[in-house]
């Protein structure tokens, strides 16, 4: 077997660094801008937690407005506590958001994201409901920079044995260095039909960037084969 020369070791080291750079760039492009998007903080042992406007308990998020409150549900304990199995389970982790709170009017929960002007982003999250009330347009989501980038009200799916979590995605182009993402319930009561979980905002890679990464990795592969 031929011994590996010092020069070959150095070349391999440089190539591994290039590969690491490409992978790091790809990972950065897919990193979510949202803090605590699955509402796992704060963690608690009970079935639910009522959070009033001004309370900073939900890490990364602000509760505001003239509404009464926001509720965090803990799954699967909440199903056992109420006898209603359709409260189970969270889409991601152990907790999810209930925008209906304990009744109308509903508070607003929002987070200010650091964005780059003229950069494309993808907002994604899941919505759901219990079988306590018929699903209706109960979940309002907004994105606001210098102008309104999104303002729509969504209807969750009727549940089966458990909550049917439905993925929602929206693309937008930032027009400010700060973009506010906000959610609010729109029903007239505490209907448990406005659940939100696993919120994410990610950069949409430009085609040229994807091509550069692909070309770099292809060149790296050819170099290693030689």
mmCIF file with all atom_site columns, N, CA, C and O in Angstrom, residues 12 16 19 84 90 103 136 138-139 147 151 158 168-169 175 200 203 219 225:
data_model
loop_
_atom_site.group_PDB
_atom_site.id
_atom_site.type_symbol
_atom_site.label_atom_id
_atom_site.label_alt_id
_atom_site.label_comp_id
_atom_site.label_asym_id
_atom_site.label_entity_id
_atom_site.label_seq_id
_atom_site.pdbx_PDB_ins_code
_atom_site.Cartn_x
_atom_site.Cartn_y
_atom_site.Cartn_z
_atom_site.occupancy
_atom_site.B_iso_or_equiv
_atom_site.pdbx_formal_charge
_atom_site.auth_seq_id
_atom_site.auth_comp_id
_atom_site.auth_asym_id
_atom_site.auth_atom_id
_atom_site.pdbx_PDB_model_num
ATOM 1  N N  . UNK A 1 12  ? -6.111  17.155 1.318  1.00 0.00 ? 12  UNK A N  1
ATOM 2  C CA . UNK A 1 12  ? -7.349  16.600 1.893  1.00 0.00 ? 12  UNK A CA 1
ATOM 3  C C  . UNK A 1 12  ? -7.917  17.507 2.965  1.00 0.00 ? 12  UNK A C  1
ATOM 4  O O  . UNK A 1 12  ? -9.127  17.692 3.078  1.00 0.00 ? 12  UNK A O  1
ATOM 5  N N  . UNK A 1 16  ? -11.554 19.255 2.843  1.00 0.00 ? 16  UNK A N  1
ATOM 6  C CA . UNK A 1 16  ? -12.550 19.049 3.897  1.00 0.00 ? 16  UNK A CA 1
ATOM 7  C C  . UNK A 1 16  ? -13.039 20.381 4.431  1.00 0.00 ? 16  UNK A C  1
ATOM 8  O O  . UNK A 1 16  ? -14.209 20.538 4.787  1.00 0.00 ? 16  UNK A O  1
ATOM 9  N N  . UNK A 1 19  ? -15.567 21.687 1.942  1.00 0.00 ? 19  UNK A N  1
ATOM 10 C CA . UNK A 1 19  ? -16.839 20.976 2.114  1.00 0.00 ? 19  UNK A CA 1
ATOM 11 C C  . UNK A 1 19  ? -17.578 21.487 3.329  1.00 0.00 ? 19  UNK A C  1
ATOM 12 O O  . UNK A 1 19  ? -18.792 21.685 3.300  1.00 0.00 ? 19  UNK A O  1
ATOM 13 N N  . UNK A 1 84  ? -61.122 14.687 26.986 1.00 0.00 ? 84  UNK A N  1
ATOM 14 C CA . UNK A 1 84  ? -61.308 14.866 25.547 1.00 0.00 ? 84  UNK A CA 1
ATOM 15 C C  . UNK A 1 84  ? -60.021 14.457 24.832 1.00 0.00 ? 84  UNK A C  1
ATOM 16 O O  . UNK A 1 84  ? -59.049 15.199 24.842 1.00 0.00 ? 84  UNK A O  1
ATOM 17 N N  . UNK A 1 90  ? -49.233 17.333 20.552 1.00 0.00 ? 90  UNK A N  1
ATOM 18 C CA . UNK A 1 90  ? -48.560 18.457 19.910 1.00 0.00 ? 90  UNK A CA 1
ATOM 19 C C  . UNK A 1 90  ? -47.979 18.004 18.572 1.00 0.00 ? 90  UNK A C  1
ATOM 20 O O  . UNK A 1 90  ? -47.625 16.848 18.393 1.00 0.00 ? 90  UNK A O  1
ATOM 21 N N  . UNK A 1 103 ? -61.393 32.839 26.229 1.00 0.00 ? 103 UNK A N  1
ATOM 22 C CA . UNK A 1 103 ? -62.575 33.544 25.743 1.00 0.00 ? 103 UNK A CA 1
ATOM 23 C C  . UNK A 1 103 ? -62.222 34.805 24.976 1.00 0.00 ? 103 UNK A C  1
ATOM 24 O O  . UNK A 1 103 ? -61.065 35.208 24.893 1.00 0.00 ? 103 UNK A O  1
ATOM 25 N N  . UNK A 1 136 ? -63.836 26.668 12.115 1.00 0.00 ? 136 UNK A N  1
ATOM 26 C CA . UNK A 1 136 ? -64.235 27.886 11.418 1.00 0.00 ? 136 UNK A CA 1
ATOM 27 C C  . UNK A 1 136 ? -62.975 28.717 11.198 1.00 0.00 ? 136 UNK A C  1
ATOM 28 O O  . UNK A 1 136 ? -61.903 28.359 11.695 1.00 0.00 ? 136 UNK A O  1
ATOM 29 N N  . UNK A 1 138 ? -60.563 30.717 12.320 1.00 0.00 ? 138 UNK A N  1
ATOM 30 C CA . UNK A 1 138 ? -60.284 31.128 13.698 1.00 0.00 ? 138 UNK A CA 1
ATOM 31 C C  . UNK A 1 138 ? -58.854 31.582 13.947 1.00 0.00 ? 138 UNK A C  1
ATOM 32 O O  . UNK A 1 138 ? -58.541 32.033 15.046 1.00 0.00 ? 138 UNK A O  1
ATOM 33 N N  . UNK A 1 139 ? -57.976 31.451 12.955 1.00 0.00 ? 139 UNK A N  1
ATOM 34 C CA . UNK A 1 139 ? -56.555 31.732 13.182 1.00 0.00 ? 139 UNK A CA 1
ATOM 35 C C  . UNK A 1 139 ? -56.097 32.814 12.217 1.00 0.00 ? 139 UNK A C  1
ATOM 36 O O  . UNK A 1 139 ? -55.973 32.585 11.010 1.00 0.00 ? 139 UNK A O  1
ATOM 37 N N  . UNK A 1 147 ? -44.498 47.531 5.192  1.00 0.00 ? 147 UNK A N  1
ATOM 38 C CA . UNK A 1 147 ? -45.880 47.367 4.740  1.00 0.00 ? 147 UNK A CA 1
ATOM 39 C C  . UNK A 1 147 ? -46.412 46.029 5.226  1.00 0.00 ? 147 UNK A C  1
ATOM 40 O O  . UNK A 1 147 ? -45.682 45.228 5.823  1.00 0.00 ? 147 UNK A O  1
ATOM 41 N N  . UNK A 1 151 ? -51.697 38.953 5.619  1.00 0.00 ? 151 UNK A N  1
ATOM 42 C CA . UNK A 1 151 ? -52.798 39.116 6.569  1.00 0.00 ? 151 UNK A CA 1
ATOM 43 C C  . UNK A 1 151 ? -53.913 38.182 6.124  1.00 0.00 ? 151 UNK A C  1
ATOM 44 O O  . UNK A 1 151 ? -54.668 38.486 5.213  1.00 0.00 ? 151 UNK A O  1
ATOM 45 N N  . UNK A 1 158 ? -61.097 19.589 10.958 1.00 0.00 ? 158 UNK A N  1
ATOM 46 C CA . UNK A 1 158 ? -61.792 18.877 12.033 1.00 0.00 ? 158 UNK A CA 1
ATOM 47 C C  . UNK A 1 158 ? -60.947 17.687 12.462 1.00 0.00 ? 158 UNK A C  1
ATOM 48 O O  . UNK A 1 158 ? -60.370 16.999 11.621 1.00 0.00 ? 158 UNK A O  1
ATOM 49 N N  . UNK A 1 168 ? -49.137 24.897 7.026  1.00 0.00 ? 168 UNK A N  1
ATOM 50 C CA . UNK A 1 168 ? -49.418 26.125 6.298  1.00 0.00 ? 168 UNK A CA 1
ATOM 51 C C  . UNK A 1 168 ? -48.068 26.751 5.907  1.00 0.00 ? 168 UNK A C  1
ATOM 52 O O  . UNK A 1 168 ? -47.159 26.836 6.736  1.00 0.00 ? 168 UNK A O  1
ATOM 53 N N  . UNK A 1 169 ? -47.921 27.178 4.656  1.00 0.00 ? 169 UNK A N  1
ATOM 54 C CA . UNK A 1 169 ? -46.689 27.820 4.209  1.00 0.00 ? 169 UNK A CA 1
ATOM 55 C C  . UNK A 1 169 ? -47.002 29.078 3.407  1.00 0.00 ? 169 UNK A C  1
ATOM 56 O O  . UNK A 1 169 ? -47.967 29.097 2.625  1.00 0.00 ? 169 UNK A O  1
ATOM 57 N N  . UNK A 1 175 ? -39.314 43.738 3.411  1.00 0.00 ? 175 UNK A N  1
ATOM 58 C CA . UNK A 1 175 ? -39.124 45.122 2.991  1.00 0.00 ? 175 UNK A CA 1
ATOM 59 C C  . UNK A 1 175 ? -38.604 45.980 4.142  1.00 0.00 ? 175 UNK A C  1
ATOM 60 O O  . UNK A 1 175 ? -38.637 47.207 4.087  1.00 0.00 ? 175 UNK A O  1
ATOM 61 N N  . UNK A 1 200 ? -41.953 28.406 11.954 1.00 0.00 ? 200 UNK A N  1
ATOM 62 C CA . UNK A 1 200 ? -40.596 28.578 11.427 1.00 0.00 ? 200 UNK A CA 1
ATOM 63 C C  . UNK A 1 200 ? -40.597 29.626 10.322 1.00 0.00 ? 200 UNK A C  1
ATOM 64 O O  . UNK A 1 200 ? -41.552 29.718 9.542  1.00 0.00 ? 200 UNK A O  1
ATOM 65 N N  . UNK A 1 203 ? -34.833 31.446 5.361  1.00 0.00 ? 203 UNK A N  1
ATOM 66 C CA . UNK A 1 203 ? -34.427 32.093 4.116  1.00 0.00 ? 203 UNK A CA 1
ATOM 67 C C  . UNK A 1 203 ? -34.670 31.129 2.963  1.00 0.00 ? 203 UNK A C  1
ATOM 68 O O  . UNK A 1 203 ? -34.393 29.933 3.070  1.00 0.00 ? 203 UNK A O  1
ATOM 69 N N  . UNK A 1 219 ? -17.234 19.477 -7.644 1.00 0.00 ? 219 UNK A N  1
ATOM 70 C CA . UNK A 1 219 ? -15.798 19.609 -7.847 1.00 0.00 ? 219 UNK A CA 1
ATOM 71 C C  . UNK A 1 219 ? -15.028 18.894 -6.749 1.00 0.00 ? 219 UNK A C  1
ATOM 72 O O  . UNK A 1 219 ? -14.003 18.250 -6.997 1.00 0.00 ? 219 UNK A O  1
ATOM 73 N N  . UNK A 1 225 ? -11.937 11.733 -5.950 1.00 0.00 ? 225 UNK A N  1
ATOM 74 C CA . UNK A 1 225 ? -11.805 10.506 -6.738 1.00 0.00 ? 225 UNK A CA 1
ATOM 75 C C  . UNK A 1 225 ? -10.448 10.413 -7.411 1.00 0.00 ? 225 UNK A C  1
ATOM 76 O O  . UNK A 1 225 ? -9.850  9.347  -7.529 1.00 0.00 ? 225 UNK A O  1
#
